[in-house]
């Protein structure tokens, strides 16, 4: 029995989907615990590419039950579309897919407000995915949110939408100069989705507690990455949830004492999508090369990702925050062909050297990265499955990272397919 949480150790897009898919054949439950349809987990089978936004990546492997936990914010229309897509691929969700009664609902006004607020911010925009994530979490913490269980009682739903629209319509009319919304229209828009989702809505907290009591294997799947955490990331350029091991507990109802493995997923380099500081960002030829070789375009929005060398100062901070006790290195094959590979091992801020990630945005923006240069390798490592087949310089690169962080890699990914993996 084990309860393992898989966490993005950078700014998201670390390749968690493939790793969760891989690990899920030993899992009895695979659980999403935060975020929403802002996430895009890309999985590649043979020639097929599938992108999941809300359904846990374990849905395609083994017999794991898949759970959307209370910490997730759900766009019912987007989820139903995704369910249909999975069913069309020949996978059944009956009896193996569960949605928390207490997960919050993303309504059309959340998406509208997300986009209008971003537009209003102009040059200071966060660069959100526009999926209504921030406004939905605002509704949640300001205690006016609508939860999945509320969808099942039309009277309650109507009253709550009515109540919410009072404030929202005021803002639409007076602040944004946009047409107002009507409760009846929102109810009608939701009707088909509610009918489709109703069979899956249940008490997932108890389901997972029973799983723990029955010594089941539980795999918690983080979305986004720790550097986008609302408390610990590069605030305000973050998402509105907690993609950390702490968030895994609050977002699922699984207690911290039940977590025994915390796996961090990092790419062999760094990317970031959206705005905000990124100390090792590369603007020239090398950045372009990483983007091209790594196909670094957003799975949800298609935006080109910003690319840079691996940042060990940030990664060490993330390892400590989450208590990571195992690591996975993804996209190692993207580093093929570089004569030298740089890794950031220190920062200079206001002329002073440090290896501590600064918490003030102002300081992060001032960082001058200090790099250690390591030799690259010429031969392609794409698709390798054996540690012994890696070039010596690739092994040294991996060992260098492990030594800096004090944590070992247990998985090295050498390509997008399930089979293109070195297990250590
Ligand atoms: P939001 O989560 O849509 O509010 O966006 C807030 C920030 O998080 C933006 O910079 C987004 O680009 C970023 N973000 C949200 N989801 C993901 C993801 O799955 N991968 C990478 N970045 C993300």
XYZ file of C-alpha atoms and ligand atoms in Angstrom:
447
model
C 0.000 0.000 0.000
C 1.247 3.475 -0.772
C -0.063 7.000 -1.124
C 2.057 8.863 -3.597
C 1.652 12.422 -4.758
C 3.088 13.588 -8.060
C 3.920 17.302 -8.108
C 5.118 19.655 -10.821
C 8.476 21.004 -9.621
C 8.637 24.006 -11.961
C 6.059 26.317 -13.595
C 3.865 23.479 -14.893
C 4.128 21.499 -18.129
C 6.761 19.153 -16.687
C 5.210 16.092 -18.343
C 3.228 14.887 -15.339
C 0.515 13.315 -17.513
C 2.847 10.669 -18.941
C 4.300 9.836 -15.524
C 0.884 9.566 -13.822
C -0.304 7.380 -16.698
C 2.782 5.189 -16.218
C 2.450 4.910 -12.440
C -1.294 4.391 -12.505
C -1.149 0.734 -13.488
C -0.222 0.006 -9.867
C -2.799 2.445 -8.466
C -6.268 1.702 -7.126
C -7.190 5.387 -7.146
C -5.850 8.301 -9.182
C -6.913 11.662 -7.767
C -6.844 15.254 -9.079
C -6.804 17.704 -6.166
C -6.498 21.291 -7.460
C -6.777 23.508 -10.512
C -9.266 22.985 -13.270
C -9.396 22.946 -17.045
C -6.392 25.301 -17.074
C -4.289 22.130 -16.929
C -3.532 20.150 -20.061
C -2.000 16.728 -19.535
C -0.757 15.350 -22.826
C -0.525 11.591 -23.280
C 0.858 9.833 -26.336
C -0.119 6.282 -27.303
C 1.292 4.877 -30.528
C 0.309 7.592 -32.984
C -2.505 9.061 -30.918
C -2.118 12.206 -28.824
C -4.715 12.875 -26.127
C -4.962 15.964 -23.923
C -6.815 15.696 -20.617
C -7.826 18.831 -18.736
C -9.891 17.574 -15.797
C -10.119 13.778 -15.828
C -7.118 12.185 -14.044
C -4.475 10.810 -16.418
C -4.946 7.350 -14.856
C -8.136 6.846 -16.849
C -6.298 5.116 -19.713
C -4.240 2.650 -17.726
C -5.086 -0.298 -15.504
C -8.224 -0.447 -13.457
C -7.700 2.547 -11.225
C -10.732 4.466 -10.047
C -10.364 8.114 -11.026
C -11.389 10.856 -8.630
C -11.822 14.599 -9.028
C -11.272 15.854 -5.488
C -12.840 18.740 -3.581
C -9.944 21.118 -4.353
C -10.612 21.148 -8.100
C -12.785 23.788 -9.799
C -14.977 22.183 -12.445
C -16.398 23.625 -15.614
C -19.323 21.199 -16.106
C -19.575 21.792 -19.859
C -15.837 21.203 -20.390
C -15.925 18.072 -18.227
C -18.840 16.536 -20.112
C -17.042 17.153 -23.405
C -13.971 15.431 -22.010
C -15.998 12.483 -20.720
C -17.498 12.036 -24.180
C -14.013 12.088 -25.740
C -12.734 9.407 -23.348
C -15.818 7.250 -23.955
C -15.382 7.596 -27.719
C -11.873 6.183 -27.311
C -13.487 3.028 -25.896
C -12.829 3.632 -22.178
C -15.670 3.228 -19.745
C -16.131 5.573 -16.806
C -19.063 3.753 -15.227
C -18.238 2.771 -11.679
C -14.669 4.071 -11.911
C -15.023 7.824 -12.105
C -16.050 9.939 -9.118
C -16.516 13.679 -8.655
C -16.415 15.298 -5.227
C -19.691 16.764 -4.011
C -17.744 19.683 -2.572
C -15.656 20.597 -5.625
C -16.594 24.086 -6.800
C -18.263 24.847 -10.111
C -16.902 27.211 -12.749
C -19.840 29.121 -14.213
C -19.809 31.143 -17.436
C -19.455 34.354 -15.393
C -16.156 33.121 -13.944
C -14.725 32.697 -17.433
C -16.111 36.053 -18.518
C -14.654 37.826 -15.463
C -11.281 36.096 -15.927
C -11.043 37.443 -19.461
C -12.394 40.910 -18.655
C -10.095 41.334 -15.648
C -7.075 40.335 -17.723
C -8.015 42.827 -20.429
C -8.417 45.551 -17.831
C -4.992 44.819 -16.350
C -3.393 45.573 -19.722
C 0.407 45.397 -19.424
C 0.119 43.945 -15.905
C -1.974 40.966 -17.025
C -1.133 37.623 -15.384
C -1.449 35.803 -18.702
C -4.121 33.407 -17.388
C -5.584 30.593 -19.444
C -8.936 32.429 -19.438
C -10.702 29.346 -18.070
C -12.268 31.137 -15.089
C -9.914 29.597 -12.529
C -9.091 32.713 -10.471
C -12.677 34.023 -10.234
C -13.979 30.534 -9.318
C -11.520 30.289 -6.411
C -12.477 33.853 -5.427
C -16.129 32.730 -5.182
C -14.981 29.729 -3.109
C -12.946 31.634 -0.541
C -15.458 34.462 -0.327
C -18.050 31.780 0.515
C -20.464 32.387 -2.319
C -19.295 29.490 -4.490
C -21.566 26.869 -6.012
C -20.496 23.292 -5.334
C -21.126 20.167 -7.384
C -23.719 18.990 -4.858
C -25.671 22.235 -5.420
C -26.148 21.270 -9.069
C -28.358 18.392 -7.954
C -30.992 20.611 -6.331
C -32.370 23.078 -8.880
C -33.983 25.254 -6.183
C -30.691 25.711 -4.329
C -28.834 26.220 -7.596
C -31.263 28.879 -8.796
C -31.096 30.768 -5.498
C -27.313 30.713 -5.442
C -26.983 31.877 -9.049
C -29.521 34.634 -8.358
C -27.532 35.772 -5.345
C -24.215 35.727 -7.231
C -25.593 37.579 -10.224
C -26.515 40.572 -8.091
C -22.839 41.461 -7.622
C -21.642 40.133 -10.944
C -24.230 41.989 -13.010
C -23.420 45.160 -11.104
C -19.762 44.784 -12.096
C -20.590 43.823 -15.686
C -22.848 46.817 -16.123
C -20.921 49.486 -14.252
C -17.293 48.477 -14.393
C -16.911 46.507 -17.589
C -19.802 48.012 -19.586
C -20.857 44.551 -20.719
C -24.326 43.002 -21.088
C -25.676 41.447 -17.878
C -26.503 37.749 -17.384
C -29.786 36.015 -16.548
C -30.219 33.132 -14.101
C -32.595 31.269 -16.469
C -30.002 31.325 -19.278
C -27.265 29.979 -17.018
C -29.576 27.267 -15.658
C -30.565 26.235 -19.200
C -26.905 26.148 -20.278
C -26.060 23.838 -17.374
C -29.020 21.471 -17.674
C -27.521 18.944 -20.094
C -24.205 18.830 -18.223
C -25.883 18.314 -14.851
C -27.771 15.291 -16.174
C -24.543 13.817 -17.565
C -22.501 14.446 -14.394
C -25.080 13.477 -11.767
C -24.188 9.747 -11.672
C -20.565 10.555 -10.846
C -21.076 13.082 -8.018
C -20.477 11.573 -4.568
C -18.605 11.781 -1.250
C -15.055 11.213 -2.540
C -13.510 12.092 0.840
C -15.086 8.999 2.372
C -14.240 6.922 -0.715
C -10.552 7.778 -0.265
C -10.650 7.219 3.494
C -12.062 3.738 2.836
C -9.263 3.229 0.326
C -6.674 4.131 2.974
C -8.337 1.856 5.542
C -8.334 -0.988 3.008
C -4.612 -0.514 2.243
C -5.180 0.595 -1.355
C -2.609 2.345 -3.544
C -3.498 5.978 -4.072
C -1.861 8.260 -6.610
C -2.493 11.998 -6.349
C -1.957 13.909 -9.577
C -0.900 17.541 -9.316
C -1.691 20.034 -12.066
C 0.434 23.127 -12.861
C 3.630 23.381 -10.786
C 4.886 24.526 -7.396
C 6.257 27.812 -8.752
C 2.650 28.686 -9.670
C 1.384 27.976 -6.139
C -0.780 30.801 -4.795
C 1.178 30.922 -1.503
C 4.679 29.845 -2.451
C 5.004 30.736 -6.134
C 5.992 33.965 -7.853
C 2.874 35.807 -6.616
C 0.886 37.453 -8.164
C 2.020 35.642 -11.334
C 0.618 32.338 -10.131
C -2.501 30.241 -10.453
C -5.149 30.428 -7.718
C -4.685 26.973 -6.177
C -2.015 25.002 -4.276
C -0.222 22.554 -6.580
C 1.934 21.296 -3.687
C 1.915 18.224 -1.425
C 0.109 20.360 1.164
C -2.533 21.183 -1.437
C -2.877 17.475 -2.178
C -4.170 16.931 1.349
C -6.596 19.862 1.523
C -7.766 19.202 -2.022
C -8.590 15.539 -1.495
C -9.292 15.033 2.218
C -6.314 12.667 2.504
C -4.415 13.467 5.711
C -0.690 14.432 5.608
C 0.156 11.366 7.719
C -1.111 9.141 4.896
C 1.353 10.492 2.287
C 4.448 8.355 2.030
C 5.904 9.266 -1.352
C 6.185 12.770 -2.739
C 7.488 12.698 -6.284
C 8.667 15.876 -7.987
C 8.639 16.048 -11.766
C 11.143 18.328 -13.443
C 12.117 18.782 -17.040
C 15.820 18.748 -17.946
C 15.377 22.490 -18.614
C 12.775 25.094 -17.616
C 9.686 26.559 -19.209
C 7.070 29.030 -18.196
C 3.863 30.090 -19.948
C 2.134 33.353 -19.106
C 3.742 36.391 -17.493
C 5.947 36.750 -14.414
C 9.619 36.439 -13.513
C 11.673 33.551 -14.871
C 15.322 33.856 -13.753
C 16.903 31.501 -16.312
C 14.840 32.545 -19.329
C 16.765 32.500 -22.626
C 15.733 34.913 -25.345
C 18.123 33.952 -28.137
C 19.019 30.928 -30.217
C 19.249 28.426 -27.356
C 15.793 29.320 -26.042
C 14.335 28.934 -29.531
C 16.075 25.612 -29.952
C 14.678 24.289 -26.652
C 11.174 25.431 -27.663
C 11.428 23.784 -31.067
C 12.989 20.515 -29.917
C 10.761 20.270 -26.846
C 7.544 21.222 -28.741
C 6.989 23.851 -26.090
C 3.558 25.144 -26.958
C 0.724 25.146 -24.386
C -1.515 22.055 -24.373
C -4.505 24.170 -23.266
C -3.989 27.499 -25.010
C -1.402 26.729 -27.716
C 0.752 29.652 -26.494
C 4.538 29.358 -27.087
C 6.279 28.612 -23.790
C 9.202 30.682 -22.545
C 12.297 28.450 -22.257
C 15.512 28.501 -20.217
C 18.208 26.412 -18.570
C 17.438 24.288 -15.518
C 17.217 26.394 -12.345
C 18.523 24.405 -9.376
C 18.032 27.253 -6.892
C 14.283 27.250 -7.621
C 14.198 23.454 -7.742
C 15.829 23.081 -4.326
C 13.237 25.450 -2.839
C 10.488 23.326 -4.416
C 11.978 20.048 -3.143
C 11.982 21.445 0.395
C 8.507 22.977 0.225
C 6.965 19.691 -0.833
C 9.179 17.291 1.100
C 9.985 15.534 -2.176
C 11.623 12.165 -1.593
C 11.813 10.996 -5.200
C 12.243 12.763 -8.524
C 11.479 12.211 -12.181
C 13.444 13.880 -14.960
C 11.454 14.420 -18.154
C 12.366 15.493 -21.688
C 15.982 14.433 -21.187
C 16.148 13.692 -24.947
C 15.530 17.390 -25.723
C 19.080 18.064 -24.459
C 20.575 15.868 -27.245
C 23.122 17.666 -29.389
C 23.978 20.605 -27.101
C 27.741 21.022 -26.833
C 27.388 22.472 -23.359
C 24.458 22.420 -20.974
C 24.159 25.100 -18.319
C 22.458 24.769 -14.949
C 21.810 27.646 -12.604
C 23.391 26.932 -9.226
C 23.338 30.367 -7.584
C 21.644 33.729 -7.899
C 23.147 37.185 -7.608
C 20.705 39.729 -6.180
C 21.875 43.309 -5.622
C 25.463 42.140 -5.987
C 25.114 39.402 -3.344
C 25.368 35.693 -4.090
C 22.710 33.360 -2.692
C 21.346 29.864 -3.179
C 18.076 30.685 -1.410
C 15.068 31.374 -3.637
C 13.859 34.913 -2.758
C 10.242 35.399 -1.759
C 9.860 39.020 -2.837
C 8.775 39.456 -6.431
C 11.064 42.443 -6.689
C 14.079 40.283 -5.773
C 13.096 37.471 -8.159
C 12.904 40.036 -10.941
C 16.440 41.234 -10.098
C 18.053 37.777 -10.147
C 21.187 37.363 -12.218
C 21.652 33.617 -12.599
C 25.084 32.058 -12.002
C 25.585 29.007 -14.185
C 27.663 25.874 -13.971
C 28.508 24.572 -17.410
C 28.369 20.814 -18.034
C 29.378 18.927 -21.198
C 26.573 17.767 -23.481
C 26.323 14.639 -25.657
C 26.175 14.107 -29.404
C 24.339 10.788 -29.746
C 20.581 10.751 -29.440
C 19.232 9.254 -26.244
C 15.647 9.342 -27.532
C 13.649 6.300 -26.521
C 16.414 4.722 -24.383
C 15.146 2.416 -21.646
C 18.438 1.427 -19.947
C 20.564 3.568 -17.664
C 23.713 1.824 -18.930
C 23.037 2.975 -22.505
C 23.153 6.674 -21.590
C 26.320 8.583 -22.600
C 28.647 9.276 -19.644
C 27.989 13.031 -19.910
C 24.209 12.476 -19.681
C 24.752 10.372 -16.554
C 26.951 13.125 -15.079
C 24.260 15.715 -15.790
C 21.721 13.620 -13.859
C 24.119 12.916 -10.976
C 25.004 16.626 -10.736
C 21.328 17.538 -10.238
C 20.823 14.764 -7.674
C 23.836 15.859 -5.675
C 22.736 19.482 -5.619
C 19.215 18.574 -4.502
C 20.040 15.647 -2.224
C 17.247 13.556 -3.790
C 17.512 10.716 -6.334
C 15.738 10.287 -9.652
C 13.647 7.137 -9.919
C 12.381 7.769 -13.468
C 14.105 9.343 -16.486
C 11.867 10.059 -19.467
C 13.524 9.886 -22.893
C 10.475 10.501 -25.087
C 6.725 11.114 -24.940
C 5.607 7.472 -25.139
C 4.990 5.255 -22.111
C 7.760 2.909 -23.287
C 10.400 5.644 -23.653
C 11.378 5.551 -20.015
C 14.327 4.536 -17.828
C 13.224 3.143 -14.460
C 15.870 3.304 -11.755
P -4.816 30.544 -14.512
O -4.492 29.277 -13.775
O -5.565 30.300 -15.795
O -5.460 31.566 -13.647
O -3.425 31.201 -14.988
C -2.481 31.721 -14.048
C -1.056 31.438 -14.484
O -0.812 30.039 -14.418
C -0.765 31.829 -15.939
O 0.584 32.248 -16.013
C -0.928 30.541 -16.699
O -0.186 30.523 -17.892
C -0.377 29.547 -15.678
N -0.922 28.191 -15.854
C -2.156 27.758 -15.526
N -2.289 26.459 -15.831
C -1.113 26.051 -16.329
C -0.613 24.793 -16.791
O -1.294 23.764 -16.780
N 0.672 24.783 -17.211
C 1.452 25.883 -17.196
N 1.043 27.077 -16.781
C -0.238 27.162 -16.344
